[in-house]
PDB file of C-alpha atoms in Angstrom:
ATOM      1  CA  UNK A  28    -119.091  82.506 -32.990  1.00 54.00           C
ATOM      2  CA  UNK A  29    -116.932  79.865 -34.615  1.00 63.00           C
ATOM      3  CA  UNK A  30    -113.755  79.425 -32.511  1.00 74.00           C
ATOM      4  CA  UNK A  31    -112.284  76.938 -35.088  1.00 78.00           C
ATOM      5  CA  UNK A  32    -109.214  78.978 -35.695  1.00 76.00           C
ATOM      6  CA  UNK A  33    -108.276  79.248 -31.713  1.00 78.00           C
ATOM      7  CA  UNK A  34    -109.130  75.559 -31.604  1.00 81.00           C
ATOM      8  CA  UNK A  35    -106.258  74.938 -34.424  1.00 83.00           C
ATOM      9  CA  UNK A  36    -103.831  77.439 -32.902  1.00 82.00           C
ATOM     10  CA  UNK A  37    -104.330  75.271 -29.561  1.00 85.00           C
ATOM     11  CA  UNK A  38    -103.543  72.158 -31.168  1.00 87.00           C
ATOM     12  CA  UNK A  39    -100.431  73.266 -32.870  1.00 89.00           C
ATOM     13  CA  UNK A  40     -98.928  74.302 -29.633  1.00 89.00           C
ATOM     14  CA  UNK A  41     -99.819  71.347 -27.566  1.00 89.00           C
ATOM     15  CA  UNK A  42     -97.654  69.456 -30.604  1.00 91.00           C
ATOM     16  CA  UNK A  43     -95.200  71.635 -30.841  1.00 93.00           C
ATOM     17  CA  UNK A  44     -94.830  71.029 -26.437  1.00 92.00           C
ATOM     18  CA  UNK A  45     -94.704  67.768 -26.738  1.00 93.00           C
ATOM     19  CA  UNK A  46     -91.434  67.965 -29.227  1.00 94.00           C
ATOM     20  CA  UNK A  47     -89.797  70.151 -26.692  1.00 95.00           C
ATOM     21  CA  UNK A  48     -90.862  67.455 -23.837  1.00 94.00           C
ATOM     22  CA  UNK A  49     -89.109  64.617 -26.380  1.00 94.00           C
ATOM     23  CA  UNK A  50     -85.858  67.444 -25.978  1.00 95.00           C
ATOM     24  CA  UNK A  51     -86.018  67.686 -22.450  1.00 95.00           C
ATOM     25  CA  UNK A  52     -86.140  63.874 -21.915  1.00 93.00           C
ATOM     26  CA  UNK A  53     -83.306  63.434 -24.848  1.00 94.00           C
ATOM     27  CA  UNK A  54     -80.828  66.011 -22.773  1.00 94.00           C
ATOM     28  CA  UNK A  55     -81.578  64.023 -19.765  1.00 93.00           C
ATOM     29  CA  UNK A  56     -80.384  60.875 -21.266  1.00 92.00           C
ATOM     30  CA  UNK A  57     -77.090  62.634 -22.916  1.00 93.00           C
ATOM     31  CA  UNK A  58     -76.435  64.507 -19.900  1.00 91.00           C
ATOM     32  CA  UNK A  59     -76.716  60.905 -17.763  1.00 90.00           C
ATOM     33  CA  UNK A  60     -74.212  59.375 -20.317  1.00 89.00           C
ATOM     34  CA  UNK A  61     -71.585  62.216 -19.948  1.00 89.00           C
ATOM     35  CA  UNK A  62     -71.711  61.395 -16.444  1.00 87.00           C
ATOM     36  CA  UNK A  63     -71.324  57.725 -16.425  1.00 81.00           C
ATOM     37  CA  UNK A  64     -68.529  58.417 -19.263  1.00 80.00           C
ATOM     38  CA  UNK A  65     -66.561  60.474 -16.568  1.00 76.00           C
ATOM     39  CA  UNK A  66     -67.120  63.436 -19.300  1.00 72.00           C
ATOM     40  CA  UNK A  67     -65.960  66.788 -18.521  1.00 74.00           C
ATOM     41  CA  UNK A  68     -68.046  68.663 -16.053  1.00 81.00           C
ATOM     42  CA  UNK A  69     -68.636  71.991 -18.694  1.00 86.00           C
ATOM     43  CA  UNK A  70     -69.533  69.130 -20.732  1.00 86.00           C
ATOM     44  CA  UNK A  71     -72.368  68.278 -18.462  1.00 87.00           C
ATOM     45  CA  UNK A  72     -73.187  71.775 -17.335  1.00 88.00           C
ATOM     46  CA  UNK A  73     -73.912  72.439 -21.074  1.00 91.00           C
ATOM     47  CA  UNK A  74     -77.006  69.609 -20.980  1.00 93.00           C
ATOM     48  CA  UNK A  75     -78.141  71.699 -17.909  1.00 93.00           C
ATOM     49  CA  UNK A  76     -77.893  74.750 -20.003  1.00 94.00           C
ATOM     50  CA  UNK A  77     -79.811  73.523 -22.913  1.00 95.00           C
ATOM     51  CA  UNK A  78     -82.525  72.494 -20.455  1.00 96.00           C
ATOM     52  CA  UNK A  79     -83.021  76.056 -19.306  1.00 95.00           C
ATOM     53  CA  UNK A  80     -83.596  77.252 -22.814  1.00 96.00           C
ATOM     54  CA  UNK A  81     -86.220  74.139 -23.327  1.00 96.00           C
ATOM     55  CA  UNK A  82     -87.796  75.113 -20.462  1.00 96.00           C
ATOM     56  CA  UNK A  83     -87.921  78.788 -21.162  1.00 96.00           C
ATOM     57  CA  UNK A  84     -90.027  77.775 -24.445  1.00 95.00           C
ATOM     58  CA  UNK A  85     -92.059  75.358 -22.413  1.00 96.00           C
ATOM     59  CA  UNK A  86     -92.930  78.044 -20.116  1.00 96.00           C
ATOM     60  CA  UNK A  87     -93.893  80.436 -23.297  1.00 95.00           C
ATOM     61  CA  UNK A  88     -95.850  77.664 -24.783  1.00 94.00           C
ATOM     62  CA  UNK A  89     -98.238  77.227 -21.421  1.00 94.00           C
ATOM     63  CA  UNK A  90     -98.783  81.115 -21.368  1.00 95.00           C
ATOM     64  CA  UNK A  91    -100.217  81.078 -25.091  1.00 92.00           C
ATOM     65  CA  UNK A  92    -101.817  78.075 -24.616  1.00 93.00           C
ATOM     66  CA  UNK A  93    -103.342  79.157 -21.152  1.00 94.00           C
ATOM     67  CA  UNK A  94    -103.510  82.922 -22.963  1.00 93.00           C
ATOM     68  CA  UNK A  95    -106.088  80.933 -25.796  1.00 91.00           C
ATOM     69  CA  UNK A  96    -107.626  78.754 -23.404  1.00 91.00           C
ATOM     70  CA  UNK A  97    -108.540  82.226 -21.175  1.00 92.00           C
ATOM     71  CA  UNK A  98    -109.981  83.831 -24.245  1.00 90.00           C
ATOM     72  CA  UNK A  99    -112.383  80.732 -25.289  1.00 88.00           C
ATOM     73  CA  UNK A 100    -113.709  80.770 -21.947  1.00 90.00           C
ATOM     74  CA  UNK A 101    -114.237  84.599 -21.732  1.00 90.00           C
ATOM     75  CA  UNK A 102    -115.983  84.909 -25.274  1.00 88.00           C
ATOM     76  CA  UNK A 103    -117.765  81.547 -24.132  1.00 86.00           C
ATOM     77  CA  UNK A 104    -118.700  83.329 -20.716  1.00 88.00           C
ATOM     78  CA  UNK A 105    -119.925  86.958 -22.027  1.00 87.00           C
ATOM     79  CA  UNK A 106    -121.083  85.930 -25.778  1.00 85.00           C
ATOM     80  CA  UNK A 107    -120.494  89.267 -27.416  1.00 83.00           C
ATOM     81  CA  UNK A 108    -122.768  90.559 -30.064  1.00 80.00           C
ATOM     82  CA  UNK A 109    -119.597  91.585 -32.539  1.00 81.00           C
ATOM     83  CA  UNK A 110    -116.761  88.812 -32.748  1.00 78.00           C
ATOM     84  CA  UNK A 111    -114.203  90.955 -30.561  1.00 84.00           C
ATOM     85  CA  UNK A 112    -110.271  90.707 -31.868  1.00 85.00           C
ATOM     86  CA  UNK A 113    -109.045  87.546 -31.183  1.00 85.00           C
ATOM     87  CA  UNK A 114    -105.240  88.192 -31.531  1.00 87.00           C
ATOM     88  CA  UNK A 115    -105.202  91.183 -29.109  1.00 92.00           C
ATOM     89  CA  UNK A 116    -107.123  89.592 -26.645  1.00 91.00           C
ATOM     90  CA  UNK A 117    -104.754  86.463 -26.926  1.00 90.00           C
ATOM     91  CA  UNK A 118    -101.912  89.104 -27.066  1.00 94.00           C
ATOM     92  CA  UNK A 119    -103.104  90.838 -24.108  1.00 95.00           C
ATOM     93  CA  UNK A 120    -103.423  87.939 -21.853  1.00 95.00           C
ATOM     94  CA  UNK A 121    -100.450  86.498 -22.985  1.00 95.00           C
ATOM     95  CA  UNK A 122     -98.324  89.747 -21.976  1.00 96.00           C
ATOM     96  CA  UNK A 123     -99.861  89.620 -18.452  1.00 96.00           C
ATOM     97  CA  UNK A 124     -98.618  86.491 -17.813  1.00 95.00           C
ATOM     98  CA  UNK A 125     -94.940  86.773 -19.272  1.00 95.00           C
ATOM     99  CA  UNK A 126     -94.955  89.998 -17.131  1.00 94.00           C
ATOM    100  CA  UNK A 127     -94.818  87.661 -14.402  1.00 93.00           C
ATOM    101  CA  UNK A 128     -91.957  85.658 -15.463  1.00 94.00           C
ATOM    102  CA  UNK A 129     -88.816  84.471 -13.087  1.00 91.00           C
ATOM    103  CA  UNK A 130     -85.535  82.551 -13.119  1.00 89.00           C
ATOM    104  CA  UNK A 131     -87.234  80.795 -10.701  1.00 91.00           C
ATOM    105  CA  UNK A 132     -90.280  79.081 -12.880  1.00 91.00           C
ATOM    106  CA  UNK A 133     -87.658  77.512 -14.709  1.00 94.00           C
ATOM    107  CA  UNK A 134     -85.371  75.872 -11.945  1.00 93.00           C
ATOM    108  CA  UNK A 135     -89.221  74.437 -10.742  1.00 93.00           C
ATOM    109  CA  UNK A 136     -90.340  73.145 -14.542  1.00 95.00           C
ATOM    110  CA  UNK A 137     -91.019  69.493 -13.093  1.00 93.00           C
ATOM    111  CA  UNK A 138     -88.509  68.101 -16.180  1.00 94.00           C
ATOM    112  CA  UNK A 139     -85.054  70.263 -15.082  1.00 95.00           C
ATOM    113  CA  UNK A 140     -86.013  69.082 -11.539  1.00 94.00           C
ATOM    114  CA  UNK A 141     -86.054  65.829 -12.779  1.00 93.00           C
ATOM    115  CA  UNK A 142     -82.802  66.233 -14.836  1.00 94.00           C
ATOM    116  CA  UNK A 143     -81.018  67.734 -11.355  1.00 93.00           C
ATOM    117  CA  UNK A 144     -82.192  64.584  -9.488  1.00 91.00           C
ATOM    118  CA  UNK A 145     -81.559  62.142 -12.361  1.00 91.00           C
ATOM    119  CA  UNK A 146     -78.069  63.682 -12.350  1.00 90.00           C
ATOM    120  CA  UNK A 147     -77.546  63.760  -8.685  1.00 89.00           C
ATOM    121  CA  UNK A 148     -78.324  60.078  -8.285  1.00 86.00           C
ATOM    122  CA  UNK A 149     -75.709  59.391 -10.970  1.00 86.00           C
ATOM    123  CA  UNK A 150     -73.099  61.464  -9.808  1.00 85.00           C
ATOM    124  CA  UNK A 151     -73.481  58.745  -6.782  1.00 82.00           C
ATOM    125  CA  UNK A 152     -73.525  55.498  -8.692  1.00 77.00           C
ATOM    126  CA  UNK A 153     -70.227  57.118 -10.485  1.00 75.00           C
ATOM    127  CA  UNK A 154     -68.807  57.686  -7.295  1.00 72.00           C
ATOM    128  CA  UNK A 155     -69.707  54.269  -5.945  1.00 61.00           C
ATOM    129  CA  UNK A 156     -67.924  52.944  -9.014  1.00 59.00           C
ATOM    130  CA  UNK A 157     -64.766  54.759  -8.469  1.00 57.00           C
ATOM    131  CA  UNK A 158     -64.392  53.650  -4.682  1.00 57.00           C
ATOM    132  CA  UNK A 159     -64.899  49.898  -5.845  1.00 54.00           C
ATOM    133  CA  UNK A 160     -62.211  50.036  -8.271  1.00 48.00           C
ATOM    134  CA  UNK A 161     -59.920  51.496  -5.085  1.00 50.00           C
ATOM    135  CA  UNK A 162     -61.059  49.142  -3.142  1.00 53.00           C
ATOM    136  CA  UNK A 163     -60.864  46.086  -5.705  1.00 48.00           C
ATOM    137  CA  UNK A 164     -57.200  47.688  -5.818  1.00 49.00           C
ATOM    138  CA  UNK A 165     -56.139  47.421  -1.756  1.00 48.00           C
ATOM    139  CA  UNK A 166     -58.613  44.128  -0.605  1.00 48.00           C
ATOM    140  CA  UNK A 167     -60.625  42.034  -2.198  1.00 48.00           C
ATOM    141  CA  UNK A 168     -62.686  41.648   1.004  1.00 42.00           C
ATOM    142  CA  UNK A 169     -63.636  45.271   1.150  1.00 47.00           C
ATOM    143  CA  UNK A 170     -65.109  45.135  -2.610  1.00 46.00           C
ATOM    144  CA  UNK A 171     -66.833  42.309  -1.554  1.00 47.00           C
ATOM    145  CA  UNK A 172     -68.869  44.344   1.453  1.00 43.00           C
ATOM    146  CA  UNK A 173     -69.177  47.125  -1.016  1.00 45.00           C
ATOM    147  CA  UNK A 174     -70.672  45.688  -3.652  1.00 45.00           C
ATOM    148  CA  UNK A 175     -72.690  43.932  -1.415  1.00 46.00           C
ATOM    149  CA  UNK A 176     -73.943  46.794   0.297  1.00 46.00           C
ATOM    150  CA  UNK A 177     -74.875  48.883  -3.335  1.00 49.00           C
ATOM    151  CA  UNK A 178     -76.801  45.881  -4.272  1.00 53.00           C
ATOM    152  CA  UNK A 179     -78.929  45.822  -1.377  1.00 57.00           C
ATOM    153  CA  UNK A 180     -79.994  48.803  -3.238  1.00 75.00           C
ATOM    154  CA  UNK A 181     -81.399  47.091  -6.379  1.00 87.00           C
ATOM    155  CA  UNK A 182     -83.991  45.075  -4.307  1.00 90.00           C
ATOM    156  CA  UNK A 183     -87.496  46.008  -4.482  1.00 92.00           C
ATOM    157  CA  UNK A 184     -88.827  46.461  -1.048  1.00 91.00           C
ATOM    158  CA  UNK A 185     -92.162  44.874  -2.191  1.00 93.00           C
ATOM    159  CA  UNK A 186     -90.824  41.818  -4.375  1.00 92.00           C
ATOM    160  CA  UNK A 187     -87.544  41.175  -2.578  1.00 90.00           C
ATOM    161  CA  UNK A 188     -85.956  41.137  -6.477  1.00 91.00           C
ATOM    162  CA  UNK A 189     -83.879  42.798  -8.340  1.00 92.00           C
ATOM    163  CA  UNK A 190     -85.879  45.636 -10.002  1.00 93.00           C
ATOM    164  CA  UNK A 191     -86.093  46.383 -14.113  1.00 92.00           C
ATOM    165  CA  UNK A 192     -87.951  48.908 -13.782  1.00 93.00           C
ATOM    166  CA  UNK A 193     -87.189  51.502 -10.623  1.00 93.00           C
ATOM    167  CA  UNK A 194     -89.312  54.322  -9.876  1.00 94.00           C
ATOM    168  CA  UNK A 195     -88.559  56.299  -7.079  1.00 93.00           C
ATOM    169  CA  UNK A 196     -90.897  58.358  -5.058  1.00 94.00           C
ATOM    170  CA  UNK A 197     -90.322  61.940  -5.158  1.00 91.00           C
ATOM    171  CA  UNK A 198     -92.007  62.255  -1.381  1.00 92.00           C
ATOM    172  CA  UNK A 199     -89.561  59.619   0.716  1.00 93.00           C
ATOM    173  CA  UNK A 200     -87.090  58.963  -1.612  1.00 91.00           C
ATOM    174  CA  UNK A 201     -87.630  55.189  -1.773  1.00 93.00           C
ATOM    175  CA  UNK A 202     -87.180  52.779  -5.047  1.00 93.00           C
ATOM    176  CA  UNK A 203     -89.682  50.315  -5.648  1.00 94.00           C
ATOM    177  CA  UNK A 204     -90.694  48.161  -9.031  1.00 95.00           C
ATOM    178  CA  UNK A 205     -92.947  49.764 -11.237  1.00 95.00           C
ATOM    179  CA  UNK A 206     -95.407  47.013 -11.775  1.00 95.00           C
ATOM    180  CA  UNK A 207     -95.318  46.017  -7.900  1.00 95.00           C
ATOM    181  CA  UNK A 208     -95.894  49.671  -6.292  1.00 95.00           C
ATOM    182  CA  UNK A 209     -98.722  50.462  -9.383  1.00 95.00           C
ATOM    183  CA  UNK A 210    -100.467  47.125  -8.501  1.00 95.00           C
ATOM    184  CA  UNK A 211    -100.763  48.118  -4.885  1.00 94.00           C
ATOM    185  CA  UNK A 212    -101.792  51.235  -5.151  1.00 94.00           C
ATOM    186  CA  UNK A 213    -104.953  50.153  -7.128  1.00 94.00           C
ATOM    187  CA  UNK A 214    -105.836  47.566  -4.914  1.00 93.00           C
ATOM    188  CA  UNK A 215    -105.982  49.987  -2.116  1.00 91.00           C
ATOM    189  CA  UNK A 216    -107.577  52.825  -4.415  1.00 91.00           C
ATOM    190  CA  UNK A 217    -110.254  50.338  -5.253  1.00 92.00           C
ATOM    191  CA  UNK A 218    -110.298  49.650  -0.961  1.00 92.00           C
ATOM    192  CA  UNK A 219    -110.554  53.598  -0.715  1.00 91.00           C
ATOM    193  CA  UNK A 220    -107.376  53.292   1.169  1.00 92.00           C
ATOM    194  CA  UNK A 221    -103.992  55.097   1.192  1.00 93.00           C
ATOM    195  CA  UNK A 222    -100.517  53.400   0.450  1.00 94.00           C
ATOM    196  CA  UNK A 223     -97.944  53.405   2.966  1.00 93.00           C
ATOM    197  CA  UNK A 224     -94.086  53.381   1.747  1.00 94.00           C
ATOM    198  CA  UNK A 225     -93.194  49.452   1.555  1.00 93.00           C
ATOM    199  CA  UNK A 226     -89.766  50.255   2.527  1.00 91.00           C
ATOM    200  CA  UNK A 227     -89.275  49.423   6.323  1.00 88.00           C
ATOM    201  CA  UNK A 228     -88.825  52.253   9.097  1.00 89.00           C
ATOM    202  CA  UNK A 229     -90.672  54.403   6.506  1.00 92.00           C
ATOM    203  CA  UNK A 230     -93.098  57.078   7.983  1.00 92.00           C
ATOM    204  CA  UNK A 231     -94.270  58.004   4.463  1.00 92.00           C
ATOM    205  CA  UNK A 232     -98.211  57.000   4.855  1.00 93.00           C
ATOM    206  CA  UNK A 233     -99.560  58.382   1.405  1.00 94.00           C
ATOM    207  CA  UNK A 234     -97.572  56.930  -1.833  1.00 95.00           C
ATOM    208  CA  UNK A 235     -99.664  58.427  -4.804  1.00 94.00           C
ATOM    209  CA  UNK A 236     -99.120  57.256  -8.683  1.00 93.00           C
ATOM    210  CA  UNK A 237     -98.357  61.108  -9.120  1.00 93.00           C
ATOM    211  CA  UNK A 238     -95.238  60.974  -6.744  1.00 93.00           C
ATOM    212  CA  UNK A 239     -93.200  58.203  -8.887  1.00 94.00           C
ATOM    213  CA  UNK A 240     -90.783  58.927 -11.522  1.00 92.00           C
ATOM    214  CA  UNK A 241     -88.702  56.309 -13.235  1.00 92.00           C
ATOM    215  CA  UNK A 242     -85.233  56.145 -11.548  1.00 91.00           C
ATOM    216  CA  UNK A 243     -82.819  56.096 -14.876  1.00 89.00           C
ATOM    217  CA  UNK A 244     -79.711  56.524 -12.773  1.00 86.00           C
ATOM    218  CA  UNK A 245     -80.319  53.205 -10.484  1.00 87.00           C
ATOM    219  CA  UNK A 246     -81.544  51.231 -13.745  1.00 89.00           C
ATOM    220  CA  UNK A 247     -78.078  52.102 -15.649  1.00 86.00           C
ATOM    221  CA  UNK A 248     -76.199  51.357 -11.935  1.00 84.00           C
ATOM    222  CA  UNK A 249     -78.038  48.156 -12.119  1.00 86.00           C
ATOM    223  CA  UNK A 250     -77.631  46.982 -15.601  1.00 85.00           C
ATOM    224  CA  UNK A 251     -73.820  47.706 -15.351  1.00 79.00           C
ATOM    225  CA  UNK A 252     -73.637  45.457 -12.376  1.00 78.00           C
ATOM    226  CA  UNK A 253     -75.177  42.793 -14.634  1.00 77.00           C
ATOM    227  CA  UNK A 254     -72.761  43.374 -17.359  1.00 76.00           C
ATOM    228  CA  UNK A 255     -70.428  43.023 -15.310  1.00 66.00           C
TER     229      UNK A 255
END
């Protein structure tokens, strides 16, 4: 059988999943400037909506795609004499798995749990702003120690610099340079050996490539402090 035409639908819906991805990641970065505006909150809680409904069609996508991938692999597996109907069987297992659908696959899609966190971490770099302005305001001393004490947070634990490029590890929580952390865990893949966190006091023993994910709110806290 020629499978050409399930090979083509396959490939349109990979493309049209990546354009959705490119949403998701543009919503983050409007959503992060509404914060670090001060916008209105319904302002922000509108991003969050529009993330939903991306990844409500991101979740559709993956069942037809998985739905066409099934269906390959089950004419592939029992080689039927007669080409059976492709677009039921598609259809079919494509059904099943919307049947399974909940409001909770889309609070887990791995790009709104990065939005919540990405927003989170803002929300505290805002706030960290605000109480340096009231402190600039009462004692200089006081702005001193916290400014001080927020840029502690902008050194890599492995370089001792100020990082460009944060990435934060979903596991423990702790920043690190991109390049630095990357390099390190090579070395010790190559070693056949795990990564422990760099930061100090961590128990974290395992740091894999998989757990990292770029840190936009600590790179915008970082590169206001510079402007500044």
């Amino acid at each position: 059988f020629s499978l050409n035409s399930l090979d083509s639908v396959l490939s349109s819906l990979k493309n049209c999943q990546s354009y959705i991805h490119t949403g998701m990641h543009t919503a983050t970065h409007v959503a992060l400037d509404l914060v670090e505006s001060f916008n209105d909150v319904e302002d922000v809680n509108s991003m969050e909506n529009v993330m939903l409904e991306y990844a409500a069609m991101d979740r559709e996508l993956n069942h037809y795609i998985t739905a066409v991938e099934e269906t390959v692999n089950q004419i592939k597996r029992e080689k039927p004499e007669n080409m059976p109907d492709l677009k039921n069987l598609v259809k079919e297992k494509f059904t099943a798995l919307e049947m399974k659908n909940s409001d909770s696959d889309l609070q887990s899609n791995e790009k709104f749990v990065y939005f919540k966190d990405q927003l989170k971490e803002m929300r505290k770099q805002c706030k960290f702003y605000l109480k340096k302005i009231h402190y600039l305001a009462i004692e200089q001393i006081d702005e001193d120690i916290a400014v001080t004490q927020s840029q502690m947070n902008f050194i890599c634990p492995i370089t001792q610099m100020e990082m460009q490029r944060p990435v934060r590890n979903k596991i423990c929580g702790h920043t690190y340079e991109e390049d630095a952390i990357q390099k390190i865990i090579q070395t010790r893949k190559q070693q056949k050996k795990k990564v422990r966190c760099p930061k100090i006091g961590c128990s974290h023993a395992d740091v894999k490539e998989s757990d990292l994910v770029p840190d936009e709110a600590l790179k915008r806290a970082i590169d206001s402090q510079n402007k500044q």
